[in-house]
Amino acid sequence: MPSLIAPPLKESQELDMEREDRKRSRSLGKDFMCRMQCLFLHTSSIERLTPEEMWLWSQSLEKLLQSKYGMATFHTYLKTEYSDENIEFWLRCEEYKKIKSSNRMNSKAKKIYEQYIQTKAPREINIDHHTRETIKINVMAPTPICFDEAQKIVYKLMERDSYPRFLRSDIYRSLLDSTTTDCQRG
């Protein structure tokens, strides 16, 4: 009878897997760069991304998220890290806070809870048990602030972990280089 337990990976297999991950990440980055450059080339000169705007992205996560291009770039970067559920959750919370209708708020709160908060949710975010349980209770009678604590936790996680890596990433560096080169050409 064949064994159901896989043998441990050899060091060479682990290295091959790491190389494949890096290739996939670079490939995603290159594909993203092509799409972003096409997008930027087809926008009016008023809307084009400038090195100054990209410099603002490097000042804080808040400034990055205030820029539509910054948001799109960061979102794509998070996909390469397999952590885009964080930005998606944060965005859903921003939309949720603007809801005025209690019926819509109830419906949206349940969707956010099922998608991001509940244990084993399809896009489960990394929050502590206490926060998860508090939200579980709050969703039964949702208010505009019922996701605030989780949103703060996710924001801090992105700010502390993903955002610094984003600023060092090939995606950010390549886009900054191409934007700077385009501006120098006139």
CSV table of C-alpha atoms in Angstrom, one decimal, residues 26-155:
chain,number,residue,atom,x,y,z
A,26,ARG,CA,8.3,39.1,-11.5
A,27,SER,CA,5.9,37.9,-14.2
A,28,LEU,CA,3.0,39.4,-12.4
A,29,GLY,CA,5.0,42.6,-11.9
A,30,LYS,CA,5.9,42.8,-15.6
A,31,ASP,CA,2.3,42.2,-16.7
A,32,PHE,CA,1.1,44.8,-14.2
A,33,MET,CA,3.7,47.3,-15.5
A,34,CYS,CA,2.6,46.8,-19.1
A,35,ARG,CA,-1.1,47.4,-18.1
A,36,MET,CA,-0.2,50.4,-16.0
A,37,GLN,CA,1.9,52.0,-18.7
A,38,CYS,CA,-0.9,51.5,-21.2
A,39,LEU,CA,-3.4,53.0,-18.8
A,40,PHE,CA,-1.1,56.0,-18.2
A,41,LEU,CA,-0.4,56.5,-21.9
A,42,HIS,CA,-4.1,56.7,-22.7
A,43,THR,CA,-5.0,59.2,-20.0
A,44,SER,CA,-5.0,63.0,-20.5
A,45,SER,CA,-1.8,64.8,-19.4
A,46,ILE,CA,-3.7,66.3,-16.5
A,47,GLU,CA,-4.5,62.8,-15.2
A,48,ARG,CA,-1.1,61.2,-15.8
A,49,LEU,CA,0.9,59.8,-13.0
A,50,THR,CA,3.9,62.1,-12.1
A,51,PRO,CA,7.1,61.4,-10.2
A,52,GLU,CA,5.8,63.9,-7.6
A,53,GLU,CA,2.7,61.9,-7.0
A,54,MET,CA,4.7,58.7,-6.6
A,55,TRP,CA,7.0,60.5,-4.2
A,56,LEU,CA,3.9,61.3,-2.1
A,57,TRP,CA,3.2,57.5,-2.1
A,58,SER,CA,6.5,57.0,-0.3
A,59,GLN,CA,5.6,59.4,2.5
A,60,SER,CA,2.8,57.4,4.0
A,61,LEU,CA,0.3,54.6,3.4
A,62,GLU,CA,-2.4,57.2,3.8
A,63,LYS,CA,-1.1,59.3,0.9
A,64,LEU,CA,-0.7,56.1,-1.2
A,65,LEU,CA,-4.3,55.1,-0.6
A,66,GLN,CA,-5.6,58.7,-1.5
A,67,SER,CA,-4.2,58.3,-5.0
A,68,LYS,CA,-6.3,56.3,-7.5
A,69,TYR,CA,-3.1,55.1,-9.2
A,70,GLY,CA,-1.5,54.5,-5.9
A,71,MET,CA,-4.4,52.4,-4.7
A,72,ALA,CA,-4.4,50.4,-8.0
A,73,THR,CA,-0.7,49.8,-7.8
A,74,PHE,CA,-0.7,48.8,-4.2
A,75,HIS,CA,-3.7,46.5,-4.7
A,76,THR,CA,-1.9,44.7,-7.6
A,77,TYR,CA,1.2,44.4,-5.4
A,78,LEU,CA,-0.8,42.8,-2.6
A,79,LYS,CA,-2.0,40.3,-5.1
A,80,THR,CA,1.6,39.3,-5.8
A,81,GLU,CA,2.0,38.8,-2.0
A,82,TYR,CA,-1.3,36.9,-1.8
A,83,SER,CA,-2.6,39.4,0.8
A,84,ASP,CA,-5.0,41.5,-1.3
A,85,GLU,CA,-7.8,40.6,1.1
A,86,ASN,CA,-6.4,43.3,3.4
A,87,ILE,CA,-6.9,46.2,1.0
A,88,GLU,CA,-10.2,44.8,-0.2
A,89,PHE,CA,-11.5,44.6,3.3
A,90,TRP,CA,-10.3,48.1,4.1
A,91,LEU,CA,-12.0,49.4,1.0
A,92,ARG,CA,-15.3,47.6,1.8
A,93,CYS,CA,-15.2,49.2,5.3
A,94,GLU,CA,-14.7,52.6,3.7
A,95,GLU,CA,-17.8,52.0,1.5
A,96,TYR,CA,-19.7,50.6,4.4
A,97,LYS,CA,-19.2,53.7,6.5
A,98,LYS,CA,-21.0,55.8,3.8
A,99,ILE,CA,-24.2,53.7,3.9
A,100,LYS,CA,-27.2,55.6,5.2
A,101,SER,CA,-30.0,53.0,4.8
A,102,SER,CA,-30.3,50.6,7.7
A,103,ASN,CA,-31.5,47.8,5.4
A,104,ARG,CA,-28.5,48.2,3.2
A,105,MET,CA,-26.2,48.5,6.2
A,106,ASN,CA,-27.6,45.2,7.6
A,107,SER,CA,-27.1,43.4,4.2
A,108,LYS,CA,-23.6,44.9,3.6
A,109,ALA,CA,-22.4,44.1,7.2
A,110,LYS,CA,-23.4,40.5,6.8
A,111,LYS,CA,-21.6,40.2,3.5
A,112,ILE,CA,-18.4,41.8,4.9
A,113,TYR,CA,-18.6,39.5,8.0
A,114,GLU,CA,-19.1,36.3,5.8
A,115,GLN,CA,-16.4,37.3,3.3
A,116,TYR,CA,-13.7,38.6,5.6
A,117,ILE,CA,-14.4,38.1,9.4
A,118,GLN,CA,-15.9,34.8,10.2
A,119,THR,CA,-13.6,31.9,10.9
A,120,LYS,CA,-12.7,30.1,7.6
A,121,ALA,CA,-14.2,33.0,5.5
A,122,PRO,CA,-13.1,32.9,1.9
A,123,ARG,CA,-11.1,36.1,2.2
A,124,GLU,CA,-10.4,35.9,6.0
A,125,ILE,CA,-8.3,38.7,7.4
A,126,ASN,CA,-5.8,38.3,10.2
A,127,ILE,CA,-7.4,39.7,13.3
A,128,ASP,CA,-7.5,38.6,16.9
A,129,HIS,CA,-10.2,36.4,18.4
A,130,HIS,CA,-11.6,39.2,20.6
A,131,THR,CA,-12.1,41.6,17.7
A,132,ARG,CA,-13.6,38.8,15.6
A,133,GLU,CA,-16.1,37.9,18.4
A,134,THR,CA,-17.0,41.6,19.0
A,135,ILE,CA,-17.8,42.0,15.3
A,136,LYS,CA,-19.9,38.8,15.3
A,137,ILE,CA,-22.1,40.4,18.0
A,138,ASN,CA,-22.1,43.9,16.4
A,139,VAL,CA,-23.2,42.5,13.0
A,140,MET,CA,-26.5,41.4,14.6
A,141,ALA,CA,-27.4,45.2,15.0
A,142,PRO,CA,-24.8,46.9,12.7
A,143,THR,CA,-23.7,50.5,13.1
A,144,PRO,CA,-21.4,52.5,10.9
A,145,ILE,CA,-18.5,51.8,13.2
A,146,CYS,CA,-18.9,48.0,13.7
A,147,PHE,CA,-15.8,47.2,11.6
A,148,ASP,CA,-13.6,50.0,12.8
A,149,GLU,CA,-11.4,48.0,15.1
A,150,ALA,CA,-10.8,45.3,12.5
A,151,GLN,CA,-10.1,48.0,9.9
A,152,LYS,CA,-7.5,49.7,12.1
A,153,ILE,CA,-5.8,46.3,12.7
A,154,VAL,CA,-5.7,45.6,9.0
A,155,TYR,CA,-4.5,49.1,8.2
